PDB file of C-alpha atoms and ligand atoms in Angstrom:
ATOM      1  CA  MET A 999       0.292  -0.215   0.023  1.00  0.00           C
ATOM      2  CA  TYR A1000       2.907   2.062   0.429  1.00  0.00           C
ATOM      3  CA  ALA A1001       4.302   1.613  -2.592  1.00  0.00           C
ATOM      4  CA  ALA A1002       1.006   2.200  -4.463  1.00  0.00           C
ATOM      5  CA  LEU A1003       1.061   5.666  -2.653  1.00  0.00           C
ATOM      6  CA  LEU A1004       4.449   6.596  -3.406  1.00  0.00           C
ATOM      7  CA  SER A1005       3.493   5.532  -7.111  1.00  0.00           C
ATOM      8  CA  ALA A1006       0.499   7.650  -7.396  1.00  0.00           C
ATOM      9  CA  TYR A1007       1.508  10.753  -5.381  1.00  0.00           C
ATOM     10  CA  GLY A1008       4.989  10.689  -5.457  1.00  0.00           C
ATOM     11  CA  THR A1009       7.749  12.321  -2.467  1.00  0.00           C
ATOM     12  CA  ARG A1010       5.422  14.619  -0.545  1.00  0.00           C
ATOM     13  CA  LYS A1011       8.501  16.364   0.741  1.00  0.00           C
ATOM     14  CA  TRP A1012       7.114  17.062   4.483  1.00  0.00           C
ATOM     15  CA  TRP A1013       6.781  18.793   6.845  1.00  0.00           C
ATOM     16  CA  PRO A1014       5.505  21.994   5.145  1.00  0.00           C
ATOM     17  CA  ALA A1015       8.047  24.096   7.119  1.00  0.00           C
ATOM     18  CA  ASP A1016      11.202  25.922   6.712  1.00  0.00           C
ATOM     19  CA  THR A1017      12.388  25.484   9.615  1.00  0.00           C
ATOM     20  CA  ALA A1018      12.720  22.646  12.695  1.00  0.00           C
ATOM     21  CA  PHE A1019      11.271  25.273  15.255  1.00  0.00           C
ATOM     22  CA  GLU A1020       8.641  25.878  12.622  1.00  0.00           C
ATOM     23  CA  VAL A1021       7.276  22.554  12.824  1.00  0.00           C
ATOM     24  CA  VAL A1022       7.147  22.339  16.485  1.00  0.00           C
ATOM     25  CA  LEU A1023       4.845  25.256  16.263  1.00  0.00           C
ATOM     26  CA  GLY A1024       3.048  23.818  13.504  1.00  0.00           C
ATOM     27  CA  ALA A1025       2.569  20.348  15.520  1.00  0.00           C
ATOM     28  CA  PHE A1026       0.985  22.316  18.218  1.00  0.00           C
ATOM     29  CA  LEU A1027      -1.217  24.418  16.098  1.00  0.00           C
ATOM     30  CA  THR A1028      -2.642  21.858  13.860  1.00  0.00           C
ATOM     31  CA  GLN A1029      -4.298  19.879  17.012  1.00  0.00           C
ATOM     32  CA  ALA A1030      -8.011  19.447  16.092  1.00  0.00           C
ATOM     33  CA  THR A1031      -7.288  21.860  13.377  1.00  0.00           C
ATOM     34  CA  ALA A1032      -7.063  22.203   9.480  1.00  0.00           C
ATOM     35  CA  TRP A1033      -4.039  22.717   8.233  1.00  0.00           C
ATOM     36  CA  ARG A1034      -5.255  26.005   6.351  1.00  0.00           C
ATOM     37  CA  SER A1035      -5.920  27.395   9.433  1.00  0.00           C
ATOM     38  CA  VAL A1036      -2.408  26.643  10.775  1.00  0.00           C
ATOM     39  CA  GLU A1037      -1.222  28.469   7.736  1.00  0.00           C
ATOM     40  CA  ARG A1038      -2.939  31.402   8.485  1.00  0.00           C
ATOM     41  CA  SER A1039      -1.299  31.338  11.982  1.00  0.00           C
ATOM     42  CA  ILE A1040       2.364  30.551  10.665  1.00  0.00           C
ATOM     43  CA  ALA A1041       1.597  33.505   8.431  1.00  0.00           C
ATOM     44  CA  ASN A1042       0.669  36.023  11.505  1.00  0.00           C
ATOM     45  CA  LEU A1043       3.749  34.455  13.543  1.00  0.00           C
ATOM     46  CA  ARG A1044       6.230  35.221  10.627  1.00  0.00           C
ATOM     47  CA  GLN A1045       4.926  38.667  10.188  1.00  0.00           C
ATOM     48  CA  ALA A1046       5.261  39.466  13.750  1.00  0.00           C
ATOM     49  CA  GLY A1047       8.825  37.841  13.711  1.00  0.00           C
ATOM     50  CA  LEU A1048       7.909  34.897  16.060  1.00  0.00           C
ATOM     51  CA  LEU A1049       8.320  31.805  14.074  1.00  0.00           C
ATOM     52  CA  THR A1050      11.833  31.679  16.193  1.00  0.00           C
ATOM     53  CA  VAL A1051      12.556  30.235  19.643  1.00  0.00           C
ATOM     54  CA  GLN A1052      13.794  33.665  20.989  1.00  0.00           C
ATOM     55  CA  GLY A1053      10.591  35.079  19.367  1.00  0.00           C
ATOM     56  CA  ILE A1054       8.226  32.940  21.706  1.00  0.00           C
ATOM     57  CA  ARG A1055      10.652  33.268  24.405  1.00  0.00           C
ATOM     58  CA  ARG A1056      10.051  37.093  24.658  1.00  0.00           C
ATOM     59  CA  ILE A1057       6.018  37.295  23.762  1.00  0.00           C
ATOM     60  CA  SER A1058       3.689  36.636  26.819  1.00  0.00           C
ATOM     61  CA  GLU A1059       1.463  33.568  27.076  1.00  0.00           C
ATOM     62  CA  GLU A1060      -1.715  36.254  26.436  1.00  0.00           C
ATOM     63  CA  ALA A1061      -0.116  38.104  23.844  1.00  0.00           C
ATOM     64  CA  LEU A1062       0.621  34.713  21.783  1.00  0.00           C
ATOM     65  CA  ARG A1063      -2.860  33.937  21.710  1.00  0.00           C
ATOM     66  CA  GLN A1064      -3.827  36.770  19.154  1.00  0.00           C
ATOM     67  CA  PRO A1065      -1.337  35.304  16.065  1.00  0.00           C
ATOM     68  CA  ILE A1066      -2.498  32.074  16.657  1.00  0.00           C
ATOM     69  CA  ARG A1067      -6.192  32.523  16.658  1.00  0.00           C
ATOM     70  CA  PRO A1068      -6.971  31.129  13.158  1.00  0.00           C
ATOM     71  CA  SER A1069      -6.101  27.729  14.785  1.00  0.00           C
ATOM     72  CA  GLY A1070      -8.527  27.738  17.689  1.00  0.00           C
ATOM     73  CA  PHE A1071      -8.027  26.500  21.171  1.00  0.00           C
ATOM     74  CA  VAL A1072      -5.636  29.594  21.285  1.00  0.00           C
ATOM     75  CA  VAL A1073      -5.566  29.567  25.423  1.00  0.00           C
ATOM     76  CA  ARG A1074      -4.568  25.706  25.484  1.00  0.00           C
ATOM     77  CA  LYS A1075      -2.348  26.052  22.326  1.00  0.00           C
ATOM     78  CA  ALA A1076      -0.510  29.253  23.678  1.00  0.00           C
ATOM     79  CA  ALA A1077       0.360  27.674  27.037  1.00  0.00           C
ATOM     80  CA  SER A1078       1.265  24.575  25.498  1.00  0.00           C
ATOM     81  CA  ILE A1079       3.691  26.298  23.139  1.00  0.00           C
ATOM     82  CA  LYS A1080       5.226  28.584  25.858  1.00  0.00           C
ATOM     83  CA  SER A1081       5.801  25.389  28.012  1.00  0.00           C
ATOM     84  CA  PHE A1082       7.448  23.580  25.325  1.00  0.00           C
ATOM     85  CA  VAL A1083       9.960  26.833  25.051  1.00  0.00           C
ATOM     86  CA  GLN A1084      10.516  26.582  28.894  1.00  0.00           C
ATOM     87  CA  PHE A1085      11.380  23.240  28.644  1.00  0.00           C
ATOM     88  CA  LEU A1086      13.742  23.794  25.707  1.00  0.00           C
ATOM     89  CA  ASP A1087      15.345  26.399  27.473  1.00  0.00           C
ATOM     90  CA  ASP A1088      15.688  24.556  30.931  1.00  0.00           C
ATOM     91  CA  ARG A1089      16.881  21.272  29.579  1.00  0.00           C
ATOM     92  CA  TYR A1090      18.781  22.096  25.991  1.00  0.00           C
ATOM     93  CA  ALA A1091      19.697  25.834  26.470  1.00  0.00           C
ATOM     94  CA  GLY A1092      16.704  26.932  23.693  1.00  0.00           C
ATOM     95  CA  SER A1093      18.732  24.516  21.167  1.00  0.00           C
ATOM     96  CA  LEU A1094      16.649  21.699  19.246  1.00  0.00           C
ATOM     97  CA  ASP A1095      19.671  20.502  17.746  1.00  0.00           C
ATOM     98  CA  ARG A1096      21.278  19.709  21.148  1.00  0.00           C
ATOM     99  CA  MET A1097      17.508  18.082  22.050  1.00  0.00           C
ATOM    100  CA  ALA A1098      17.906  15.745  18.898  1.00  0.00           C
ATOM    101  CA  GLN A1099      20.859  14.300  20.154  1.00  0.00           C
ATOM    102  CA  GLN A1100      19.227  12.613  22.723  1.00  0.00           C
ATOM    103  CA  PRO A1101      17.575   8.862  22.560  1.00  0.00           C
ATOM    104  CA  THR A1102      14.516   8.793  21.222  1.00  0.00           C
ATOM    105  CA  ALA A1103      12.490   7.032  24.066  1.00  0.00           C
ATOM    106  CA  GLU A1104      13.720   9.546  26.366  1.00  0.00           C
ATOM    107  CA  LEU A1105      12.965  12.565  23.995  1.00  0.00           C
ATOM    108  CA  ARG A1106       9.641  10.865  23.653  1.00  0.00           C
ATOM    109  CA  ALA A1107       8.912  10.507  27.374  1.00  0.00           C
ATOM    110  CA  GLN A1108       9.965  14.236  27.952  1.00  0.00           C
ATOM    111  CA  LEU A1109       7.659  15.596  25.403  1.00  0.00           C
ATOM    112  CA  LEU A1110       4.959  13.560  26.555  1.00  0.00           C
ATOM    113  CA  ALA A1111       4.982  14.880  30.296  1.00  0.00           C
ATOM    114  CA  LEU A1112       4.669  18.104  28.644  1.00  0.00           C
ATOM    115  CA  PRO A1113       1.279  20.176  28.765  1.00  0.00           C
ATOM    116  CA  GLY A1114      -0.530  19.540  25.685  1.00  0.00           C
ATOM    117  CA  VAL A1115       1.527  16.972  24.143  1.00  0.00           C
ATOM    118  CA  GLY A1116      -0.057  13.685  23.045  1.00  0.00           C
ATOM    119  CA  PRO A1117       1.308  11.159  21.385  1.00  0.00           C
ATOM    120  CA  GLU A1118       0.762  12.435  17.903  1.00  0.00           C
ATOM    121  CA  THR A1119       1.931  16.107  18.457  1.00  0.00           C
ATOM    122  CA  ALA A1120       5.102  14.209  20.405  1.00  0.00           C
ATOM    123  CA  ASP A1121       5.802  11.870  17.425  1.00  0.00           C
ATOM    124  CA  ALA A1122       5.339  14.511  14.916  1.00  0.00           C
ATOM    125  CA  ILE A1123       8.320  16.700  16.775  1.00  0.00           C
ATOM    126  CA  LEU A1124      10.196  13.839  16.932  1.00  0.00           C
ATOM    127  CA  LEU A1125      10.467  12.897  13.456  1.00  0.00           C
ATOM    128  CA  TYR A1126       9.890  15.923  11.402  1.00  0.00           C
ATOM    129  CA  ALA A1127      11.902  18.594  13.903  1.00  0.00           C
ATOM    130  CA  LEU A1128      14.451  16.384  15.285  1.00  0.00           C
ATOM    131  CA  GLY A1129      14.457  13.483  12.646  1.00  0.00           C
ATOM    132  CA  HIS A1130      14.196  10.716  15.012  1.00  0.00           C
ATOM    133  CA  PRO A1131      12.762   7.402  13.020  1.00  0.00           C
ATOM    134  CA  VAL A1132       9.020   7.416  14.433  1.00  0.00           C
ATOM    135  CA  PHE A1133       6.034   6.896  13.005  1.00  0.00           C
ATOM    136  CA  VAL A1134       3.302   9.417  13.384  1.00  0.00           C
ATOM    137  CA  VAL A1135      -0.252   8.071  13.689  1.00  0.00           C
ATOM    138  CA  ASP A1136      -3.342  10.064  12.921  1.00  0.00           C
ATOM    139  CA  GLU A1137      -7.059  10.021  11.890  1.00  0.00           C
ATOM    140  CA  TYR A1138      -6.204   9.873   8.457  1.00  0.00           C
ATOM    141  CA  LEU A1139      -4.307   6.771   9.124  1.00  0.00           C
ATOM    142  CA  ARG A1140      -6.906   5.500  11.639  1.00  0.00           C
ATOM    143  CA  ARG A1141      -9.685   5.575   8.791  1.00  0.00           C
ATOM    144  CA  VAL A1142      -7.368   3.840   6.355  1.00  0.00           C
ATOM    145  CA  VAL A1143      -6.542   0.805   8.586  1.00  0.00           C
ATOM    146  CA  THR A1144      -9.901   0.571   9.775  1.00  0.00           C
ATOM    147  CA  ARG A1145     -11.761   0.575   6.406  1.00  0.00           C
ATOM    148  CA  HIS A1146      -9.023  -1.907   5.287  1.00  0.00           C
ATOM    149  CA  GLN A1147      -9.780  -4.326   8.073  1.00  0.00           C
ATOM    150  CA  LEU A1148      -6.233  -4.099   9.107  1.00  0.00           C
ATOM    151  CA  LEU A1149      -7.043  -3.344  12.649  1.00  0.00           C
ATOM    152  CA  PRO A1150     -10.550  -2.982  14.294  1.00  0.00           C
ATOM    153  CA  ALA A1151     -11.823   0.736  14.658  1.00  0.00           C
ATOM    154  CA  ASN A1152     -10.761   1.159  18.749  1.00  0.00           C
ATOM    155  CA  ALA A1153      -7.393   0.244  18.256  1.00  0.00           C
ATOM    156  CA  ARG A1154      -4.967   1.921  20.414  1.00  0.00           C
ATOM    157  CA  TYR A1155      -2.456   4.365  19.089  1.00  0.00           C
ATOM    158  CA  ALA A1156       0.650   1.934  20.081  1.00  0.00           C
ATOM    159  CA  GLU A1157      -1.141  -0.612  17.649  1.00  0.00           C
ATOM    160  CA  LEU A1158      -1.526   1.599  14.772  1.00  0.00           C
ATOM    161  CA  GLN A1159       1.878   2.881  15.294  1.00  0.00           C
ATOM    162  CA  ALA A1160       3.465  -0.727  15.360  1.00  0.00           C
ATOM    163  CA  LEU A1161       1.244  -1.368  11.935  1.00  0.00           C
ATOM    164  CA  GLY A1162       3.214   1.836  10.530  1.00  0.00           C
ATOM    165  CA  ASP A1163       6.874   0.633  11.776  1.00  0.00           C
ATOM    166  CA  GLY A1164       6.284  -2.693  10.308  1.00  0.00           C
ATOM    167  CA  ALA A1165       6.171  -0.639   6.997  1.00  0.00           C
ATOM    168  CA  ILE A1166       8.817   1.707   7.403  1.00  0.00           C
ATOM    169  CA  ALA A1167      11.710  -0.414   8.634  1.00  0.00           C
ATOM    170  CA  GLY A1168      14.792   0.408   6.512  1.00  0.00           C
ATOM    171  CA  ALA A1169      18.255  -0.639   6.827  1.00  0.00           C
ATOM    172  CA  THR A1170      19.390   2.441   8.561  1.00  0.00           C
ATOM    173  CA  ARG A1171      18.138   4.863  11.173  1.00  0.00           C
ATOM    174  CA  GLU A1172      17.784   7.920   8.310  1.00  0.00           C
ATOM    175  CA  GLU A1173      16.311   5.387   6.061  1.00  0.00           C
ATOM    176  CA  THR A1174      13.556   4.364   8.489  1.00  0.00           C
ATOM    177  CA  ALA A1175      12.870   8.147   9.294  1.00  0.00           C
ATOM    178  CA  ARG A1176      12.867   8.836   5.594  1.00  0.00           C
ATOM    179  CA  HIS A1177      10.231   5.991   5.065  1.00  0.00           C
ATOM    180  CA  ALA A1178       8.603   7.460   8.062  1.00  0.00           C
ATOM    181  CA  ASN A1179       8.164  10.800   6.627  1.00  0.00           C
ATOM    182  CA  GLU A1180       6.821   9.944   3.387  1.00  0.00           C
ATOM    183  CA  LEU A1181       4.380   7.230   4.403  1.00  0.00           C
ATOM    184  CA  HIS A1182       2.854   9.396   7.048  1.00  0.00           C
ATOM    185  CA  ALA A1183       2.822  11.893   4.579  1.00  0.00           C
ATOM    186  CA  LEU A1184       1.146   9.918   1.685  1.00  0.00           C
ATOM    187  CA  ILE A1185      -1.404   8.668   4.304  1.00  0.00           C
ATOM    188  CA  VAL A1186      -2.426  12.583   4.764  1.00  0.00           C
ATOM    189  CA  GLU A1187      -2.709  12.934   0.843  1.00  0.00           C
ATOM    190  CA  VAL A1188      -5.027   9.879   0.479  1.00  0.00           C
ATOM    191  CA  GLY A1189      -7.069  10.979   3.679  1.00  0.00           C
ATOM    192  CA  LYS A1190      -7.775  14.414   2.054  1.00  0.00           C
ATOM    193  CA  ARG A1191      -8.134  13.136  -1.439  1.00  0.00           C
ATOM    194  CA  HIS A1192     -10.289  10.207  -0.867  1.00  0.00           C
ATOM    195  CA  CYS A1193     -10.437   8.801   2.917  1.00  0.00           C
ATOM    196  CA  GLY A1194     -12.593  11.813   4.428  1.00  0.00           C
ATOM    197  CA  VAL A1195     -15.431  11.294   6.562  1.00  0.00           C
ATOM    198  CA  ALA A1196     -17.269   9.504   3.671  1.00  0.00           C
ATOM    199  CA  PRO A1197     -14.849   7.415   1.992  1.00  0.00           C
ATOM    200  CA  ARG A1198     -14.427   8.030  -2.139  1.00  0.00           C
ATOM    201  CA  CYS A1199     -12.909   5.111  -2.909  1.00  0.00           C
ATOM    202  CA  GLN A1200     -13.504   5.398  -6.934  1.00  0.00           C
ATOM    203  CA  GLY A1201      -9.777   6.615  -8.602  1.00  0.00           C
ATOM    204  CA  CYS A1202      -7.946   6.014  -4.916  1.00  0.00           C
ATOM    205  CA  PRO A1203      -4.513   4.172  -5.222  1.00  0.00           C
ATOM    206  CA  LEU A1204      -5.563   2.189  -2.445  1.00  0.00           C
ATOM    207  CA  GLN A1205      -9.099   1.023  -4.014  1.00  0.00           C
ATOM    208  CA  PRO A1206      -7.096  -2.785  -5.289  1.00  0.00           C
ATOM    209  CA  TYR A1207      -6.274  -3.243  -1.487  1.00  0.00           C
ATOM    210  CA  LEU A1208      -9.834  -3.110  -0.047  1.00  0.00           C
ATOM    211  CA  PRO A1209     -11.706  -5.921   1.539  1.00  0.00           C
ATOM    212  CA  ALA A1210     -14.641  -7.414   0.203  1.00  0.00           C
ATOM    213  CA  GLY A1211     -18.038  -5.664   1.229  1.00  0.00           C
ATOM    214  CA  ASP A1212     -19.436  -2.279   1.321  1.00  0.00           C
ATOM    215  CA  LEU A1213     -17.753   0.681   2.862  1.00  0.00           C
ATOM    216  CA  LYS A1214     -19.544   3.196   5.177  1.00  0.00           C
ATOM    217  CA  PRO A1215     -18.490   6.603   6.630  1.00  0.00           C
ATOM    218  CA  LEU A1216     -16.758   5.795  10.425  1.00  0.00           C
ATOM    219  CA  TYR A1217     -17.526   8.986  11.982  1.00  0.00           C
TER     220      TYR A1217
HETATM  221  S1  SF4 B 680     -11.067   5.868   0.131  1.00  0.00           S
HETATM  222 FE1  SF4 B 680     -11.412   3.656  -0.020  1.00  0.00          FE
HETATM  223  S2  SF4 B 680      -9.994   2.913  -1.321  1.00  0.00           S
HETATM  224 FE2  SF4 B 680      -9.278   4.931  -0.360  1.00  0.00          FE
HETATM  225  S3  SF4 B 680      -8.068   4.887   1.550  1.00  0.00           S
HETATM  226 FE3  SF4 B 680     -10.569   5.188   1.886  1.00  0.00          FE
HETATM  227  S4  SF4 B 680     -11.283   3.232   1.949  1.00  0.00           S
HETATM  228 FE4  SF4 B 680      -9.510   2.727   0.802  1.00  0.00          FE
END
């Protein structure tokens, strides 16, 4: 299925950001929000000179709510972003490069201990900002996996991640990270184009992999 998606869509060159810190901001802002809204928030942050660790460090939590307003949930998201920068300052002297040197499991545990960071946000930061070979699970993946009857609809995050891990394993850490990056981006693409709330299977690159029977919207 990975090969079919890659053949249909090509490499996606993810994450859509110019810097690792912009990835971190996007990972928080995209929680429960469409990417179009995140783009408007990122544009506001760019215009205000706030797309850097220094920028977020100097702005107050209350003031940060304004530029990120298009992404919604501004009280929680502003607090989460400020907490992340505080953590980065305290543990890694404000350096994402220094943070990236730590073992994956240790970093994941540190991230999950921060407010507003769940498994998807932690893994998106690990993979796309820090280059660690971690597969990111999202709702698009859950839909594809469920509709193709690879796992039940109530499968836990770790089960979905284990399924992805089997598809991305490479000969080196870098190769695995590259596959993790690509496969997640391709799943998002097929989700946007075909596998939304109501599946549009006609013409979908994954249609040949469907189990027999009718598909219904899942949620
Ligand atoms: S749209 Fe249909 S064929 Fe495509 S991934 Fe979803 S369930 Fe599979």
